[in-house]
Short mmCIF file of C-alpha atoms in Angstrom, two decimals:
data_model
loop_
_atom_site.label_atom_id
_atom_site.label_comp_id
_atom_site.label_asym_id
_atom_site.label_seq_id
_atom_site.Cartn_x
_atom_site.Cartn_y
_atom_site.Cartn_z
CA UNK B 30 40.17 57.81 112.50
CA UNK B 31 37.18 57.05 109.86
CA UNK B 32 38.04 54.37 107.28
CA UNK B 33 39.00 55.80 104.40
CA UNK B 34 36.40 55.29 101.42
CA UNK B 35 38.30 53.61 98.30
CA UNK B 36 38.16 55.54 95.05
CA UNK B 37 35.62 55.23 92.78
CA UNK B 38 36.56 52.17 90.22
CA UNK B 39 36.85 52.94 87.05
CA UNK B 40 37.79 56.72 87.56
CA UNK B 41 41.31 58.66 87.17
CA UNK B 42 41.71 58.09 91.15
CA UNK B 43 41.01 54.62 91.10
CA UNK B 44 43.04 54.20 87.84
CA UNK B 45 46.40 56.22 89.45
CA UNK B 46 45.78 54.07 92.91
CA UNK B 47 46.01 50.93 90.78
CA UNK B 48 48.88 52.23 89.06
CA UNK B 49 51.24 53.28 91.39
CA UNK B 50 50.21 50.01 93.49
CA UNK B 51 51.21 47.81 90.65
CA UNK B 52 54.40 49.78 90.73
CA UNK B 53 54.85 49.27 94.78
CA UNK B 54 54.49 45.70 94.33
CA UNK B 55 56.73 45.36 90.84
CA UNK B 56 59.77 46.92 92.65
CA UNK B 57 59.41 44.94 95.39
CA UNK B 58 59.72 41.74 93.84
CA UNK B 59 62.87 43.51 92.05
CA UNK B 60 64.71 44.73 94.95
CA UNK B 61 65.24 45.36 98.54
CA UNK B 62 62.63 47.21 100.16
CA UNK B 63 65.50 49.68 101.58
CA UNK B 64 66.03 50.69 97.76
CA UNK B 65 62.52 51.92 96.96
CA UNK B 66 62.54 55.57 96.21
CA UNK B 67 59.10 57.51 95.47
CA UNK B 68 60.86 58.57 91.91
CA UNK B 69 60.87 55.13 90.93
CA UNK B 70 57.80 54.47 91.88
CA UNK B 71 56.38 57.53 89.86
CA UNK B 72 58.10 56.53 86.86
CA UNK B 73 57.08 53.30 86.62
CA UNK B 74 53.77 54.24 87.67
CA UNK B 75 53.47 56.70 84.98
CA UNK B 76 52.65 59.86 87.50
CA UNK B 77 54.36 62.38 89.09
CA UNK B 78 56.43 62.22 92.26
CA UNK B 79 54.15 64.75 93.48
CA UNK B 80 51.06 62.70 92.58
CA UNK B 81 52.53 60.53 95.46
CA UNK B 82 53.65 62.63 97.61
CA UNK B 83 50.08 64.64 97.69
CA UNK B 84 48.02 61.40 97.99
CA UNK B 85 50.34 59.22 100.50
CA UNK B 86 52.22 61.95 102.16
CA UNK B 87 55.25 59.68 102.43
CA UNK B 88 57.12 56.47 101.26
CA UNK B 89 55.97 54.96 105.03
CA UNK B 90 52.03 55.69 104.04
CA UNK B 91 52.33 54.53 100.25
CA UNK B 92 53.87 51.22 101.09
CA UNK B 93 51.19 50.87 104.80
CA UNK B 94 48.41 51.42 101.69
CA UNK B 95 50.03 48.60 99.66
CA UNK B 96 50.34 46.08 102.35
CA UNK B 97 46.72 46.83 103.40
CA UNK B 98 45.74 45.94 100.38
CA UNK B 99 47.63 42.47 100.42
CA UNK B 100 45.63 41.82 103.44
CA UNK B 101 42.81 42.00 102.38
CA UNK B 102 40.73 38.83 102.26
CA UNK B 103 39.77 38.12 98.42
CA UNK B 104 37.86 34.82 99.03
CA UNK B 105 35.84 32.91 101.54
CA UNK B 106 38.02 30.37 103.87
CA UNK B 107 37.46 26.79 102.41
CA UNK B 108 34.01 24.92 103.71
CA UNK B 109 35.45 21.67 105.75
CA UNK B 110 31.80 21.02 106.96
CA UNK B 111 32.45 22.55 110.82
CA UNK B 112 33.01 25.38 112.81
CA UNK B 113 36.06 24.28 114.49
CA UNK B 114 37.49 22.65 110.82
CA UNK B 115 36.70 25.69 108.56
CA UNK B 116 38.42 28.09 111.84
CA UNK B 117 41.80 25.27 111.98
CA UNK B 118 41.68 25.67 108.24
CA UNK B 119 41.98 29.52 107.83
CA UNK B 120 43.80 30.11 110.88
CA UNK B 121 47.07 27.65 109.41
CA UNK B 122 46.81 29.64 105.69
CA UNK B 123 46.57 33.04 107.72
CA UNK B 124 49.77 32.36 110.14
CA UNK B 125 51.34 31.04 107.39
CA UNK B 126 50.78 33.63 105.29
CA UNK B 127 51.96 36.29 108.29
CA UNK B 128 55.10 34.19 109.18
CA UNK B 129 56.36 34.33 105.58
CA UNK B 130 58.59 37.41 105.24
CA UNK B 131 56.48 39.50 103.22
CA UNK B 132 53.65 38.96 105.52
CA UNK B 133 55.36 40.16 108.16
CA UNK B 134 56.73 43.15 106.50
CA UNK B 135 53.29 44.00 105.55
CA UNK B 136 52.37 43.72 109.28
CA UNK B 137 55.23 45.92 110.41
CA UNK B 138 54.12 48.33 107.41
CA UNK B 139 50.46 48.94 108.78
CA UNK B 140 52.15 48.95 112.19
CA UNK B 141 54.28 52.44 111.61
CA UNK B 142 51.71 53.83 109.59
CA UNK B 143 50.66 56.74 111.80
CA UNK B 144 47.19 56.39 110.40
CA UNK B 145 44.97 54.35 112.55
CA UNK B 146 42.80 53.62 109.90
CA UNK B 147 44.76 51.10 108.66
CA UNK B 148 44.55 48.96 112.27
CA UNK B 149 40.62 49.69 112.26
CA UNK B 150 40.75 48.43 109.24
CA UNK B 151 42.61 45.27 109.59
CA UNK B 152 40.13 44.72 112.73
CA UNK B 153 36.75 45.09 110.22
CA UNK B 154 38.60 42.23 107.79
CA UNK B 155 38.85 39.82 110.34
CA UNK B 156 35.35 40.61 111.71
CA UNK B 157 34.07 40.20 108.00
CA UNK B 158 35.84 36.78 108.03
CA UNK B 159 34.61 35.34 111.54
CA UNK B 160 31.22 36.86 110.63
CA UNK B 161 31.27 34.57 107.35
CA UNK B 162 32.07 31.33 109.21
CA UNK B 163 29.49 31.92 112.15
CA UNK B 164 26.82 32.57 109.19
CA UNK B 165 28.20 29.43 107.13
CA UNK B 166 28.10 27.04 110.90
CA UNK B 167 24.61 28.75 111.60
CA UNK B 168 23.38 27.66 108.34
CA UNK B 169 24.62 24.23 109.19
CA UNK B 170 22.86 24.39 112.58
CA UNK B 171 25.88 24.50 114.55
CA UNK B 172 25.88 26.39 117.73
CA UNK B 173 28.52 29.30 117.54
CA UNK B 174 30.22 31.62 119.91
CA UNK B 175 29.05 35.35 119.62
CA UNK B 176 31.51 37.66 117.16
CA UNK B 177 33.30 39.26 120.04
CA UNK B 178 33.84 35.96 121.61
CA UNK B 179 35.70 34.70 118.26
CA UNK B 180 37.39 38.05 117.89
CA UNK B 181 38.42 38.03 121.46
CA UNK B 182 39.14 34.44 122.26
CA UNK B 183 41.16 33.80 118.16
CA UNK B 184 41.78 36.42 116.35
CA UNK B 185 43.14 38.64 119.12
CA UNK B 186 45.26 36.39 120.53
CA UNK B 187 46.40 34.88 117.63
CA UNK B 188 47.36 38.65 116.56
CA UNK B 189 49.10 39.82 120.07
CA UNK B 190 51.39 36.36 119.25
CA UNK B 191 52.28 37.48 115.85
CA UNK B 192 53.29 41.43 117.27
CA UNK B 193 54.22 40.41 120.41
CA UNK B 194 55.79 37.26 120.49
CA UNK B 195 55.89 35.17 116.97
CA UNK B 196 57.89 31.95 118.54
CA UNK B 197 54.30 31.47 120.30
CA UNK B 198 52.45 31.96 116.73
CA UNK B 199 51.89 28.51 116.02
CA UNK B 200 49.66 26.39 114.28
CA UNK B 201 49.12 24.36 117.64
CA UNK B 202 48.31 27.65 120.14
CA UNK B 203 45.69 28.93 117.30
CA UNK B 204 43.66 25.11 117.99
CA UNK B 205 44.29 25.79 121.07
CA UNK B 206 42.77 29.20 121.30
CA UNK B 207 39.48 27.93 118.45
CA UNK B 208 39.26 24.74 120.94
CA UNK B 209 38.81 27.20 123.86
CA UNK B 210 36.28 29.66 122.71
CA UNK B 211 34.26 26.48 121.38
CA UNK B 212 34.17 24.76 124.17
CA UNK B 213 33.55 27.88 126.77
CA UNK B 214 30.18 28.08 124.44
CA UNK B 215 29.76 24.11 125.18
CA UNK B 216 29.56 24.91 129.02
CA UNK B 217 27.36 27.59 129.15
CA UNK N 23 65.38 39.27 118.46
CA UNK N 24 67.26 38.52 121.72
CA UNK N 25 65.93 41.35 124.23
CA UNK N 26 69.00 43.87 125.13
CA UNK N 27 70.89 43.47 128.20
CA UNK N 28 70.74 46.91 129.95
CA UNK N 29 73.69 48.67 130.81
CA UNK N 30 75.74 48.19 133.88
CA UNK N 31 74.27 50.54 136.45
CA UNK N 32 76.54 53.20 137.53
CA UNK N 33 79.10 52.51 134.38
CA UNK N 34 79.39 54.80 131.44
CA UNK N 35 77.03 53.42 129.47
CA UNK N 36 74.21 53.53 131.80
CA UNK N 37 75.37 57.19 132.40
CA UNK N 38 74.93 58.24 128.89
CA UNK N 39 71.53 56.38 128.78
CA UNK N 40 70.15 57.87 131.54
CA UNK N 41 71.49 61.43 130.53
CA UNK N 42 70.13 61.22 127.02
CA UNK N 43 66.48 59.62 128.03
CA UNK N 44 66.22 62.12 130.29
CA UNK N 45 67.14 64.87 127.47
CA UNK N 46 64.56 63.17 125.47
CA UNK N 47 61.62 63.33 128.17
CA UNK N 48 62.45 66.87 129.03
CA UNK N 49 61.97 67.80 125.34
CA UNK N 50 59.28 65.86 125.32
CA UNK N 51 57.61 67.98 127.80
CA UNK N 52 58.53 71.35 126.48
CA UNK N 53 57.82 70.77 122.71
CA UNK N 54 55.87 69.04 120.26
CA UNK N 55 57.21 65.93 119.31
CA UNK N 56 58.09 66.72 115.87
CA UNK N 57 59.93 69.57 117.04
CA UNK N 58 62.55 67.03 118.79
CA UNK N 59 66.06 66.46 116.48
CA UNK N 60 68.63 64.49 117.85
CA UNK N 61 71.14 67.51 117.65
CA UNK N 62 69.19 69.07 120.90
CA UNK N 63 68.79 66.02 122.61
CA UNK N 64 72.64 65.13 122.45
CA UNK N 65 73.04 69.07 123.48
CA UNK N 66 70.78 68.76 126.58
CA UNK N 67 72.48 65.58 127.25
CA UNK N 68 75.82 66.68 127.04
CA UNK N 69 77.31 64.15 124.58
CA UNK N 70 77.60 64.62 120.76
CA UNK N 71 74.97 63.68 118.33
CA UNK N 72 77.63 60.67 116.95
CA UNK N 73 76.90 59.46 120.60
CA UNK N 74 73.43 58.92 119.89
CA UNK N 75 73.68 57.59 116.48
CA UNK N 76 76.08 55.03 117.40
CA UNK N 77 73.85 53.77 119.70
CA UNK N 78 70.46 53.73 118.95
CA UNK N 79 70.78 54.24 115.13
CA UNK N 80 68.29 57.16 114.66
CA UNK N 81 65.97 59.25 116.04
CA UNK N 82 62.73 56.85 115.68
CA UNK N 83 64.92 54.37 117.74
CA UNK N 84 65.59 56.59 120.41
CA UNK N 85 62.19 57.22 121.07
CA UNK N 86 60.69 53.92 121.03
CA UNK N 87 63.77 53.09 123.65
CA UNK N 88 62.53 56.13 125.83
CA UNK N 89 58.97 54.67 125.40
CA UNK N 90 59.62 51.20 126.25
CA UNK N 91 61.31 52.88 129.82
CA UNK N 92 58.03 54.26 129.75
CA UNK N 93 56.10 50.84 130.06
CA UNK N 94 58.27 49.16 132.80
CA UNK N 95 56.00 48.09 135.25
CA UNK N 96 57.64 50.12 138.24
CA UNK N 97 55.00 48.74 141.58
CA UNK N 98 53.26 45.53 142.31
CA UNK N 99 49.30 46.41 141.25
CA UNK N 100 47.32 47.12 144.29
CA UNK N 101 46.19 44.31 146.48
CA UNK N 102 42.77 44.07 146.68
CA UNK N 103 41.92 40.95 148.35
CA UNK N 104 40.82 39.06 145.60
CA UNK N 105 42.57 37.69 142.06
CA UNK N 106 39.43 39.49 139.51
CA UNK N 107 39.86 42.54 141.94
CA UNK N 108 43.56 43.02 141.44
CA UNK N 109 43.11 42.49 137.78
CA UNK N 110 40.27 45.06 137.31
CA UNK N 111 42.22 47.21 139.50
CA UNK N 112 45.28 47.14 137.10
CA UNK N 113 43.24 47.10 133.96
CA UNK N 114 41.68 50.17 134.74
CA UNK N 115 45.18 52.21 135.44
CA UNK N 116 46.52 50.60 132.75
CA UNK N 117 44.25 51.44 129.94
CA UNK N 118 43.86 54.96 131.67
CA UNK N 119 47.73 55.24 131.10
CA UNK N 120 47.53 53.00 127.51
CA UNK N 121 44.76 55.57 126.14
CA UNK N 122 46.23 58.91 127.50
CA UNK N 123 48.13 60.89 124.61
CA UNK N 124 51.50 60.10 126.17
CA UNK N 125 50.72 56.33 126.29
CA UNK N 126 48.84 55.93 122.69
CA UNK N 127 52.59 57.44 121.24
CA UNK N 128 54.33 55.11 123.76
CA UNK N 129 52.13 52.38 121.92
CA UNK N 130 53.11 53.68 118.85
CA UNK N 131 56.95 54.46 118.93
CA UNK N 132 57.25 50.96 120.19
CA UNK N 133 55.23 49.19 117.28
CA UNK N 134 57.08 51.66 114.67
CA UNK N 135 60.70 50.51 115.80
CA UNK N 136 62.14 47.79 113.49
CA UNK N 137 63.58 46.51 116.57
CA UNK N 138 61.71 43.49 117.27
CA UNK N 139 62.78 42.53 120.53
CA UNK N 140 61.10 45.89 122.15
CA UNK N 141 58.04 44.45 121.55
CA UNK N 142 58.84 41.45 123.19
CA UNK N 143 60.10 42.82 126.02
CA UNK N 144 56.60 44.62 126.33
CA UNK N 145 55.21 40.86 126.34
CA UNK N 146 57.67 39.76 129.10
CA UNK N 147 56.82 43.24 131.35
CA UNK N 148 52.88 41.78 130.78
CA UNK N 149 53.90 38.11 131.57
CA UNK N 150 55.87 39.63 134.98
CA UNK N 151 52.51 41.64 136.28
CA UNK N 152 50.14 38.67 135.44
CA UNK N 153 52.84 35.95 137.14
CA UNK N 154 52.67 38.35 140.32
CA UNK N 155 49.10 38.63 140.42
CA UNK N 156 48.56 35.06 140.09
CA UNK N 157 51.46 34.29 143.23
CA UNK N 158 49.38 36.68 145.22
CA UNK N 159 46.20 34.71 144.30
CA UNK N 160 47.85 31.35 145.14
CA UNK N 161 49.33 32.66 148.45
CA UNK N 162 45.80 33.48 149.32
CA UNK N 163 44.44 29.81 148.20
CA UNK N 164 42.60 30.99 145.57
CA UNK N 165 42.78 28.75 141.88
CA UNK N 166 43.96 30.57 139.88
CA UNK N 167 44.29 30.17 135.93
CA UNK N 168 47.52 29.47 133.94
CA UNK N 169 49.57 32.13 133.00
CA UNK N 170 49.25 31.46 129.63
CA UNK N 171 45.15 31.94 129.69
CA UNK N 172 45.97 34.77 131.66
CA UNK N 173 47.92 36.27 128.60
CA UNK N 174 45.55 35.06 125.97
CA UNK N 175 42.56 35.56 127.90
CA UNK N 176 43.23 39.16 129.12
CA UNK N 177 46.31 40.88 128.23
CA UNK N 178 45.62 39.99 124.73
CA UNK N 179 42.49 41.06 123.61
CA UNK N 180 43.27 43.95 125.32
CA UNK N 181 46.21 44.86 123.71
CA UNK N 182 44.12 43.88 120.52
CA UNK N 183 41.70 46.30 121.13
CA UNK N 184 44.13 49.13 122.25
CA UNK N 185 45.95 48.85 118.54
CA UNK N 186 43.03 47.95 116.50
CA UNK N 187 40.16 49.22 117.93
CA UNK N 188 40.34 51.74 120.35
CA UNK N 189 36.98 52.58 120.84
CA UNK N 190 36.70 48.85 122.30
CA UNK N 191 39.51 49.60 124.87
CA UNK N 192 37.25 49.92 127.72
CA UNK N 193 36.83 49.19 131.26
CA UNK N 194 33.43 47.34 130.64
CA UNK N 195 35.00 45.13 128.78
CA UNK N 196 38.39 44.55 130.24
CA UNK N 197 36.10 43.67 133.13
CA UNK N 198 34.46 41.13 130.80
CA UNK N 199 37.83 39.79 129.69
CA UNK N 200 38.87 39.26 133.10
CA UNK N 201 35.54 36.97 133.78
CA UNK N 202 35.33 35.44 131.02
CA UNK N 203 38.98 34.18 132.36
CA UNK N 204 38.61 33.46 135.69
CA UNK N 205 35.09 31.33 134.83
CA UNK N 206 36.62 29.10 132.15
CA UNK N 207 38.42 27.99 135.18
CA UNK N 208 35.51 27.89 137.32
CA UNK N 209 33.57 25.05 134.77
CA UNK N 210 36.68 22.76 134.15
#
C-alpha cells in the first residue's frame, strides 16, 4: 500500500510516463472511452504494447494512473480573505469539477483500480489542500479547526456524497458541512 | 441510477438468483477469487452461463451483486441503553466486518461495478441502521441528532477512511466521530 514514488523527471521513465499519458488523454478527447485499446495507446505513444503492459499491468491501471494525475491539485485555491470564503470557494470548483463527466469517470477510474495507492493518495491531496488554507487563515490570525476536523467534517463528507449519493453533492450541503466544522470550533 | 427492484420471492427469478449467489459464495469459499469463471458458477447453479450473462452482464457484475447481499444489514444493532452506546456498539462490528478480507473485497467489488445504483443502495442500508438507532433513542427520550448529521457526521468519515485511508479506520476514532456528533447537538 506505499505511495508509489514518481519517476525521476527528466529520465527515460519519466519521459515514457509522459508519453503514453499524453496518449491516454489524446484518445480520449477522440473517442469513447469503451474504444481505447493498449495498441493504440502504444502507437501513439511511441512504445511498445509491452512497455504498457509491464509498467500498468492493464488498460484498468493505465487509465486509474491517468485520472490520478488529473486530480491532482496544480495550484493553490484562490485567497478570498477567510477561512470559510477560500473553503466555499474551492469546494464549488472541486464539485464542479467531479460532477462534470470526466470528473466522474476519473473518480470511478481510481475507484476499480485494485491498487490502494491511488485512494491513499487522493486522501494526501486533499490533506495538502486543507493544510494550505489552515496555514493561509493562521497567517491571517484566524482561528481554524484541526486537519482531521476539516478532513472529517468537509472533505469526507463531501466525498461519501459524490460515491455514495451525488443528488446530495451540492454546492449548498458542502456550506453546510464548512459552516459546521467552523462553528463546532466557535463553541468549544 | 434507480436502485433495482428485487425479484419476486418464490418466482423464477428469485430462484435463479438465489441459486447462482449461492454458487458464487460457495466458490468463493473453496477457491481463490481469481480462480472463479462464470462457466462454474452457472454449473454449480444449474443454469447455463447465457443465464448469467443476460442478467448481470459479466462476471465483475455478479460479484459486486453477491457483495452488496453481503452488506444488507440483516439485525437491529444491539441495544445498549444509550444512543453513543448503540453506535459504538455497531461501529465496532461493523468496521471489524468492513476491514476483514471478505469485507475490504465486498468494499471493493461494489465500488468497481459501473452500476451506480449499488452504491446507493449501500447509502440507503446506512441511512436504515442510523434511522433505527435514532427511533430507539427517541423512544427512550433521549435528543437525538438529525439523520442527516448522523450520515455526515459518522457514517461518512467512516466510510472515508475505510476507502481512503485504512489505517484511520479505527475504533478510537469511530468513537470520536460518534462524539463529536452527539456534542454538536449538545451546544446548540
Amino acid at each position: 500500500m506505499a505511495i508509489k514514488e514518481r519517476p525521476r523527471p527528466g529520465g527515460r521513465s519519466a519521459r515514457v510516463q509522459q508519453a503514453v499519458h499524453d496518449a491516454v488523454r489524446e484518445l480520449q478527447e477522440a473517442r469513447a472511452r469503451e474504444a481505447l485499446t493498449v495498441p493504440q495507446i502504444a502507437e501513439i505513444a511511441g512504445v511498445t504494447p509491452s512497455t504498457i503492459y509491464r509498467r500498468w499491468g492493464n488498460l484498468s491501471e493505465l487509465l486509474a494512473d491517468v485520472s490520478l494525475e488529473r486530480l491532482h491539485p496544480d495550484e493553490a485555491p484562490a485567497d478570498t480573505g477567510t477561512l470559510a470564503g477560500d473553503l466555499c470557494r474551492w469546494g464549488e470548483q472541486y464539485l464542479e469539477e467531479m460532477t462534470s463527466v470526466p470528473g466522474r469517470q476519473a473518480l470511478d477510474d481510481i475507484m476499480a483500480s485494485k491498487d490502494a495507492s491511488r485512494r491513499e493518495c487522493c486522501c494526501r491531496y486533499s490533506e495538502s489542500i486543507m493544510q494550505g488554507l489552515r496555514e493561509r487563515a493562521l497567517t491571517r490570525g484566524e482561528s481554524v479547526p484541526s486537519l482531521t476536523a476539516m478532513m472529517d467534517g468537509i472533505v469526507a463528507p463531501m466525498t461519501y456524497r459524490l460515491l455514495y449519493d451525488p443528488a446530495s453533492a451540492t454546492v449548498e450541503n458542502f456550506e453546510r458541512w464548512v459552516d459546521t466544522t467552523l462553528s463546532s470550533l466557535a463553541s468549544r
